[in-house]
Short mmCIF file of C-alpha atoms and ligand atoms in Angstrom, two decimals:
data_model
loop_
_atom_site.label_atom_id
_atom_site.label_comp_id
_atom_site.label_asym_id
_atom_site.label_seq_id
_atom_site.Cartn_x
_atom_site.Cartn_y
_atom_site.Cartn_z
CA MET A 1 79.67 90.55 91.86
CA SER A 2 82.70 92.35 90.48
CA THR A 3 80.78 95.50 89.47
CA HIS A 4 79.15 95.42 92.88
CA LEU A 5 82.59 95.22 94.49
CA THR A 6 83.93 98.04 92.33
CA GLU A 7 80.98 100.09 93.42
CA ILE A 8 81.67 99.28 97.07
CA ALA A 9 85.33 100.27 96.54
CA SER A 10 84.25 103.60 95.06
CA ASN A 11 82.92 104.60 98.48
CA PHE A 12 86.45 104.81 99.89
CA LYS A 13 89.10 107.49 99.57
CA LEU A 14 91.37 105.59 97.20
CA GLU A 15 94.24 107.01 95.22
CA GLY A 16 94.00 106.15 91.54
CA GLN A 17 91.28 104.51 89.52
CA VAL A 18 90.07 101.02 90.42
CA GLU A 19 91.09 98.48 87.81
CA GLU A 20 89.91 95.25 89.41
CA VAL A 21 88.62 93.84 92.71
CA ALA A 22 89.59 90.18 93.15
CA PRO A 23 89.13 87.63 95.98
CA LEU A 24 92.11 87.13 98.30
CA GLY A 25 92.73 84.14 100.59
CA GLU A 26 90.01 82.03 102.12
CA GLY A 27 89.34 83.46 105.55
CA PHE A 28 86.63 81.77 107.61
CA ILE A 29 85.39 84.93 109.23
CA ASN A 30 85.58 87.92 106.88
CA ASP A 31 85.43 88.04 103.05
CA THR A 32 88.63 89.53 101.70
CA PHE A 33 89.44 91.11 98.32
CA ILE A 34 92.33 92.95 96.75
CA ILE A 35 91.76 96.21 94.91
CA ASN A 36 94.15 96.83 92.03
CA THR A 37 94.35 100.36 90.70
CA VAL A 38 95.35 101.45 87.20
CA GLY A 39 99.05 102.01 86.51
CA ASN A 40 101.42 102.14 89.44
CA GLY A 41 98.80 103.21 91.96
CA PRO A 42 98.66 101.56 95.41
CA LYS A 43 96.81 98.32 96.04
CA TYR A 44 94.25 97.99 98.81
CA ILE A 45 92.62 95.26 100.87
CA LEU A 46 88.83 95.36 100.95
CA GLN A 47 86.99 93.31 103.57
CA ARG A 48 83.43 92.59 104.37
CA LYS A 49 83.58 92.36 108.16
CA ASN A 50 81.61 89.64 109.91
CA LYS A 51 79.05 91.45 112.02
CA ASN A 52 77.82 88.21 113.59
CA ILE A 53 81.15 87.68 115.33
CA PHE A 54 82.45 91.21 115.86
CA SER A 55 79.92 93.58 117.26
CA PRO A 56 79.49 96.47 116.83
CA ILE A 57 81.71 96.86 113.76
CA PRO A 58 82.06 100.69 114.07
CA ASP A 59 83.59 100.18 117.53
CA MET A 60 85.85 97.47 116.19
CA MET A 61 87.11 99.85 113.49
CA GLU A 62 87.72 102.55 116.12
CA ASN A 63 89.77 100.05 118.13
CA ILE A 64 91.81 99.12 115.06
CA GLN A 65 92.40 102.74 114.13
CA LYS A 66 93.50 103.64 117.64
CA VAL A 67 96.06 100.83 117.60
CA CYS A 68 97.28 101.62 114.05
CA LEU A 69 97.76 105.33 114.70
CA HIS A 70 99.58 104.61 117.93
CA ILE A 71 101.95 102.19 116.22
CA LYS A 72 102.56 104.64 113.36
CA LYS A 73 103.56 107.34 115.82
CA LYS A 74 106.00 105.00 117.54
CA VAL A 75 107.47 103.77 114.27
CA GLU A 76 107.93 107.33 113.03
CA ALA A 77 109.62 108.38 116.26
CA THR A 78 112.22 105.64 115.86
CA GLY A 79 112.93 106.42 112.20
CA GLY A 80 110.94 103.51 110.72
CA ASP A 81 108.49 103.59 107.81
CA PRO A 82 104.95 104.05 109.19
CA MET A 83 103.39 103.03 105.88
CA ARG A 84 105.09 99.62 105.96
CA GLU A 85 105.46 98.91 109.66
CA ALA A 86 101.85 99.63 110.54
CA MET A 87 98.51 99.06 108.88
CA THR A 88 96.89 102.07 107.23
CA ILE A 89 93.11 102.26 107.41
CA ILE A 90 91.55 104.05 104.43
CA PRO A 91 88.39 105.92 105.42
CA ALA A 92 85.21 106.03 103.39
CA ASN A 93 84.33 109.20 101.44
CA ASP A 94 82.23 110.41 104.38
CA GLY A 95 85.21 110.07 106.73
CA LYS A 96 83.90 106.98 108.55
CA LEU A 97 86.23 104.02 109.00
CA TYR A 98 83.74 101.71 107.27
CA PHE A 99 81.07 101.76 104.60
CA LEU A 100 77.62 100.32 105.33
CA ASP A 101 75.97 99.04 102.15
CA GLU A 102 72.27 98.77 101.37
CA GLU A 103 72.22 95.16 102.67
CA GLU A 104 73.52 96.38 106.03
CA GLU A 105 76.92 94.80 105.45
CA TYR A 106 80.02 96.53 106.76
CA TRP A 107 83.05 97.05 104.53
CA ALA A 108 86.49 98.38 105.41
CA VAL A 109 89.65 99.11 103.44
CA CYS A 110 93.32 99.18 104.33
CA LEU A 111 96.45 99.74 102.30
CA PHE A 112 98.11 96.63 100.86
CA ILE A 113 101.76 96.45 101.94
CA GLU A 114 103.93 95.40 98.99
CA ASP A 115 107.08 93.23 98.95
CA THR A 116 106.44 91.17 102.04
CA ILE A 117 106.64 87.50 103.00
CA ALA A 118 104.02 85.62 105.04
CA TYR A 119 104.31 82.04 106.32
CA GLU A 120 101.48 79.58 106.75
CA ALA A 121 103.11 77.55 109.53
CA ALA A 122 106.06 77.85 111.89
CA GLU A 123 107.66 74.46 111.53
CA THR A 124 111.22 75.39 112.47
CA PRO A 125 112.58 76.94 115.66
CA GLU A 126 113.91 79.85 113.54
CA LEU A 127 110.43 80.70 112.34
CA ALA A 128 108.95 80.23 115.81
CA TYR A 129 111.58 82.66 117.09
CA SER A 130 110.54 85.20 114.43
CA GLY A 131 106.89 84.67 115.31
CA GLY A 132 107.67 85.34 118.96
CA LYS A 133 109.45 88.54 117.97
CA GLY A 134 106.47 89.58 115.82
CA ILE A 135 103.86 89.21 118.55
CA GLY A 136 106.24 90.55 121.18
CA ARG A 137 107.01 93.60 119.06
CA PHE A 138 103.33 94.28 118.51
CA GLN A 139 102.60 94.11 122.24
CA SER A 140 105.61 96.23 123.01
CA LEU A 141 104.53 98.96 120.56
CA VAL A 142 101.13 99.25 122.21
CA ALA A 143 102.31 98.71 125.80
CA ASP A 144 101.95 102.43 126.53
CA LEU A 145 98.50 102.77 124.93
CA LYS A 146 96.59 103.15 128.16
CA GLU A 147 93.04 103.95 127.06
CA PRO A 148 91.00 100.75 127.10
CA LEU A 149 89.53 99.51 123.82
CA VAL A 150 85.82 98.84 123.39
CA ASN A 151 85.17 95.22 124.27
CA ILE A 152 83.70 93.84 121.05
CA LEU A 153 84.15 90.17 122.08
CA PRO A 154 82.85 90.02 125.67
CA GLY A 155 84.27 87.20 127.74
CA PHE A 156 86.60 86.02 124.98
CA HIS A 157 89.35 84.46 127.12
CA ASP A 158 87.51 84.88 130.40
CA ILE A 159 87.17 81.41 131.88
CA ARG A 160 84.54 82.52 134.39
CA TYR A 161 82.35 83.60 131.46
CA ARG A 162 83.13 80.34 129.62
CA PHE A 163 82.06 78.32 132.68
CA LYS A 164 78.79 80.23 132.73
CA GLN A 165 78.16 79.24 129.10
CA TRP A 166 79.38 75.71 129.87
CA ASP A 167 77.06 75.24 132.85
CA GLU A 168 74.10 76.47 130.80
CA VAL A 169 74.84 74.19 127.85
CA LEU A 170 75.33 71.18 130.13
CA ALA A 171 72.11 71.89 132.00
CA LYS A 172 70.22 72.06 128.69
CA ASP A 173 72.02 69.25 126.87
CA PRO A 174 70.05 70.32 123.79
CA VAL A 175 70.92 67.39 121.51
CA GLY A 176 71.36 64.66 124.12
CA ARG A 177 75.11 64.22 123.70
CA LYS A 178 76.12 64.79 127.32
CA GLU A 179 75.88 61.19 128.42
CA SER A 180 78.29 60.05 125.72
CA VAL A 181 81.05 62.44 126.86
CA VAL A 182 81.12 61.87 130.62
CA GLU A 183 84.86 61.26 130.58
CA GLU A 184 85.60 64.38 128.51
CA ILE A 185 83.44 66.46 130.84
CA SER A 186 85.52 65.25 133.79
CA TRP A 187 88.66 66.63 132.05
CA ILE A 188 87.09 70.07 132.28
CA GLU A 189 85.66 69.77 135.78
CA SER A 190 88.84 68.44 137.37
CA ARG A 191 90.72 71.61 136.36
CA ARG A 192 87.98 74.16 136.98
CA GLU A 193 89.42 75.57 140.23
CA GLU A 194 92.98 75.71 138.91
CA MET A 195 91.86 77.80 135.94
CA LEU A 196 89.63 80.08 138.00
CA ASP A 197 92.50 80.69 140.44
CA PHE A 198 94.54 82.04 137.56
CA TRP A 199 91.73 84.17 136.19
CA LYS A 200 91.15 85.72 139.63
CA LEU A 201 94.60 87.30 139.31
CA VAL A 202 93.45 89.03 136.11
CA GLU A 203 90.17 90.08 137.72
CA ASP A 204 91.83 91.64 140.76
CA GLY A 205 94.51 93.38 138.68
CA THR A 206 97.47 91.34 139.97
CA ILE A 207 97.96 90.50 136.29
CA PRO A 208 97.46 93.79 134.41
CA THR A 209 95.12 94.42 131.50
CA ARG A 210 96.93 95.62 128.38
CA ILE A 211 96.35 95.43 124.65
CA SER A 212 96.49 91.99 123.14
CA HIS A 213 96.15 90.81 119.55
CA ASN A 214 94.19 87.57 119.99
CA ASP A 215 94.89 85.97 116.64
CA THR A 216 98.56 85.10 116.82
CA LYS A 217 98.82 82.70 113.89
CA ILE A 218 102.10 83.25 112.05
CA ASN A 219 100.32 84.27 108.84
CA ASN A 220 99.19 87.41 110.60
CA ILE A 221 102.78 88.63 110.67
CA LEU A 222 104.30 90.22 107.58
CA PHE A 223 108.05 89.87 107.14
CA ASP A 224 110.26 91.93 104.85
CA LYS A 225 112.34 90.31 102.11
CA LYS A 226 115.26 89.93 104.53
CA GLY A 227 113.05 87.92 106.85
CA ASP A 228 112.72 90.56 109.56
CA VAL A 229 109.37 91.30 111.19
CA LEU A 230 107.67 94.20 109.44
CA CYS A 231 104.10 94.44 110.66
CA VAL A 232 101.39 92.52 112.47
CA ILE A 233 98.09 92.47 110.58
CA ASP A 234 94.49 91.32 111.15
CA LEU A 235 93.65 93.54 114.08
CA ASP A 236 89.94 92.63 114.25
CA THR A 237 90.41 90.92 117.59
CA VAL A 238 92.56 93.52 119.39
CA LEU A 239 91.23 93.61 122.94
CA SER A 240 92.03 95.00 126.34
CA SER A 241 92.95 91.84 128.19
CA THR A 242 95.99 90.09 129.56
CA VAL A 243 98.83 89.77 127.05
CA LEU A 244 99.44 86.29 128.45
CA ASN A 245 96.55 85.14 126.28
CA ASP A 246 98.55 85.90 123.15
CA PHE A 247 101.54 83.96 124.40
CA GLY A 248 99.31 81.06 125.44
CA ASP A 249 97.35 80.90 122.21
CA ALA A 250 100.50 81.15 120.12
CA MET A 251 101.97 78.24 122.07
CA ARG A 252 98.82 76.22 121.47
CA PHE A 253 99.25 76.73 117.71
CA TYR A 254 103.01 76.76 117.28
CA THR A 255 104.12 73.89 119.51
CA ASN A 256 101.57 71.27 118.47
CA THR A 257 103.37 68.45 116.62
CA GLY A 258 100.00 67.32 115.24
CA LEU A 259 96.92 69.03 113.90
CA GLU A 260 94.36 70.92 115.94
CA ASP A 261 91.89 68.20 114.91
CA ASP A 262 94.30 65.28 114.60
CA GLU A 263 92.50 61.94 114.73
CA ASN A 264 95.74 60.18 115.55
CA LEU A 265 96.52 61.29 119.07
CA GLU A 266 100.02 59.84 118.74
CA ASN A 267 100.82 62.80 116.50
CA VAL A 268 99.89 65.37 119.10
CA SER A 269 102.37 66.68 121.66
CA MET A 270 104.05 69.91 122.69
CA ASP A 271 107.39 70.54 120.99
CA GLN A 272 109.74 72.03 123.55
CA GLU A 273 112.22 73.37 120.99
CA ILE A 274 109.49 75.40 119.31
CA TYR A 275 108.26 76.58 122.69
CA LYS A 276 111.73 77.72 123.65
CA ALA A 277 112.36 79.50 120.35
CA PHE A 278 109.06 81.39 120.43
CA ALA A 279 109.55 82.31 124.10
CA LYS A 280 113.03 83.63 123.31
CA GLY A 281 111.83 85.89 120.48
CA TYR A 282 108.82 86.99 122.52
CA LEU A 283 110.77 87.83 125.67
CA GLU A 284 113.47 89.70 123.76
CA GLU A 285 110.76 92.17 122.76
CA THR A 286 108.60 92.20 125.90
CA SER A 287 110.89 91.67 128.87
CA TRP A 288 111.15 95.41 129.46
CA PHE A 289 107.47 95.93 130.19
CA LEU A 290 106.20 92.60 131.54
CA SER A 291 105.81 92.44 135.31
CA ASP A 292 107.37 89.63 137.34
CA THR A 293 103.92 88.11 137.86
CA GLU A 294 103.22 88.11 134.12
CA LYS A 295 106.54 86.37 133.48
CA GLU A 296 105.76 83.89 136.21
CA TYR A 297 102.50 82.92 134.51
CA LEU A 298 103.68 82.78 130.89
CA ALA A 299 104.07 79.01 130.87
CA PHE A 300 100.75 78.60 132.64
CA SER A 301 99.04 80.68 129.97
CA ALA A 302 99.79 77.97 127.39
CA LYS A 303 97.91 75.46 129.54
CA TYR A 304 95.14 77.97 130.22
CA ILE A 305 94.39 78.74 126.59
CA THR A 306 94.68 75.10 125.53
CA TYR A 307 92.29 74.12 128.33
CA GLU A 308 89.90 76.87 127.25
CA GLN A 309 89.99 75.49 123.73
CA VAL A 310 89.20 71.96 124.98
CA LEU A 311 86.25 73.46 126.81
CA ARG A 312 85.04 75.50 123.83
CA PHE A 313 85.22 72.58 121.40
CA LEU A 314 83.50 70.18 123.82
CA MET A 315 80.87 72.77 124.72
CA ASP A 316 80.12 73.31 121.04
CA TYR A 317 79.83 69.54 120.54
CA ILE A 318 77.35 69.23 123.41
CA ASP A 319 75.50 72.30 122.14
CA GLY A 320 74.99 70.70 118.71
CA ASP A 321 77.80 72.43 116.75
CA ASN A 322 76.58 76.00 116.55
CA TYR A 323 79.82 77.96 116.71
CA TYR A 324 82.63 76.22 114.88
CA LYS A 325 82.24 75.01 111.33
CA VAL A 326 82.38 71.19 111.36
CA LYS A 327 83.30 68.70 108.64
CA SER A 328 81.58 65.75 110.35
CA PRO A 329 79.21 65.24 113.30
CA GLU A 330 82.15 64.17 115.48
CA HIS A 331 84.50 66.95 114.39
CA ASN A 332 84.23 69.01 117.58
CA LEU A 333 84.79 65.88 119.65
CA ILE A 334 87.87 65.00 117.61
CA ARG A 335 89.15 68.53 118.20
CA THR A 336 88.38 68.22 121.92
CA ARG A 337 90.41 65.02 122.25
CA ALA A 338 93.33 66.34 120.21
CA GLN A 339 93.52 69.56 122.21
CA TYR A 340 93.25 67.58 125.44
CA LYS A 341 96.19 65.46 124.36
CA LEU A 342 98.14 68.68 123.81
CA LEU A 343 97.11 69.94 127.24
CA GLN A 344 98.32 66.71 128.85
CA SER A 345 101.61 67.02 127.02
CA MET A 346 101.99 70.56 128.36
CA GLU A 347 101.15 69.40 131.86
CA ALA A 348 103.81 66.72 131.64
CA GLN A 349 106.41 69.28 130.52
CA PHE A 350 105.23 72.12 132.73
CA GLU A 351 108.27 72.23 134.99
CA GLU A 352 110.55 72.49 131.95
CA MET A 353 108.32 75.15 130.38
CA ASN A 354 108.65 77.26 133.51
CA LYS A 355 112.41 76.78 133.62
CA ILE A 356 112.76 77.86 130.00
CA VAL A 357 110.88 81.11 130.58
CA LYS A 358 112.79 81.79 133.77
CA ALA A 359 116.15 81.33 132.05
CA LEU A 360 115.09 83.71 129.28
CA SER A 361 113.62 86.51 131.39
C1 GN1 B 401 88.71 80.77 115.77
O1 GN1 B 401 88.87 81.51 112.88
P1 GN1 B 401 90.14 81.53 113.65
O2 GN1 B 401 90.97 80.31 113.40
O3 GN1 B 401 90.93 82.82 113.49
C2 GN1 B 401 88.39 81.40 117.12
C3 GN1 B 401 89.58 81.26 118.04
C4 GN1 B 401 89.88 79.79 118.20
C5 GN1 B 401 90.15 79.16 116.83
C6 GN1 B 401 90.33 77.68 116.97
C7 GN1 B 401 86.65 84.76 117.05
O4 GN1 B 401 89.76 81.50 115.22
O5 GN1 B 401 89.28 81.81 119.29
O6 GN1 B 401 90.98 79.63 119.03
O7 GN1 B 401 89.04 79.41 115.95
N1 GN1 B 401 88.06 82.81 116.92
C8 GN1 B 401 86.91 83.32 117.37
O8 GN1 B 401 90.82 77.14 115.80
O9 GN1 B 401 86.11 82.66 118.04
MG1 MG B 402 91.73 86.18 112.16
#
C-alpha cells in the first residue's frame, strides 16, 4: 500500500522528496493520508475523494479551488498569511487539480498547515463562540464571491427534494418497516408545510443564495496556538445555497447535550448557553452582509436542519439503511428519535432562540 501511495504522491507537484505517506484520522467519507518529505520540506495532505458521494470530482475540485483562491486574495489584501489562513491545493504534474489512477479513483493534495490546534467537540461556550467566529469568518470571506459553484450534491438541504425522496421511499416501503414507525412518520408529516414555507423563501430569492460550507463540525476549523481562528478546512461540501444551513447544522451539532444517536432521550436537549455563544461569534463576523430576512430566520434554520436530519435518518431506516453506516438494525431509528427530541427541545425554546439572535444582530 505504502509504495502505491508514494507512487500516487509522485503525480503531484510537491516540493522535496517524499519520505513517507501515512494514514491520518478516520474520516467516514474520504481516505486521508499525510505526506512527509525529507528534511525540512513541507508536509501535505493526500486524499482519495469519495466519488460515490461527491460527483463529479473534477467539478468539486474546481469549486474548492475557486473558494481557496478567493480567500487567499482577501487574506493577502488585509495583510494576513495566505499560506496559513487558506487552504492551498497542490495540482498534479499535468496541472489538473486531481490525479485519476488506473482504478479510476480520484486523488487530491493540499498543503498541511503546521502549528495549529483542532478541537473534537465544542463543550464550552468559549469554544462555541470560537466555532461561530470560524464559520462566520469563512462565510464572510466568500460573501462577495458571486459566481455560483457547480452543484455536486443536488438537493442537499432542499426539503422539497427530500420530500420527493421521502414520498418515494414510503410508497415503496422496500423492507416493510413503515407500519412499525407510524408515530415517527407523523412527526415528519405534521411539520411538512411549515418547512416548505421556509424553503419557498429560498426558492423565490427572498433568502439569497450564497456560498456555504456544509460541514460545520468544529474539527473543520484550525486555530492558531493563541486560540484564534486560522482557517476553515474540508471544503468538499462547499455549495451555493443559503448560509442559514451552516448556522442551522452547526446548532444541531453544537447545542445537543446528548449524542446524535443517544439511546437515553433524557440526555438530549438544546443548550441555550452554547447556542448564544455560537450565535454571538457567528454574528460578529456576518452581521455586515446578512440581510434582515436572513437574520430573522437564523433561529428557524436550527429547527429546519434538525427536522431534515430526523427525516433523513427515518427515511434511511424505512429504506433499509442504504445511506448512513449503521451499527445495529435499529441505529437509524435511534438516531431519528434522538434528533426528534432535539427538535422538540428547540421548538420549546424557539421564542428565546429568536430573542437571542435579535439582541445580537
Ligand atoms: C454526514 O459524514 P459526516 O458526519 O460529515 C452527512 C451530513 C449529515 C451527517 C449526520 C454528505 O456527514 O449531511 O448531517 O452525516 N453528509 C453527507 O451525522 O450526507
Ligand atoms: Mg466532512
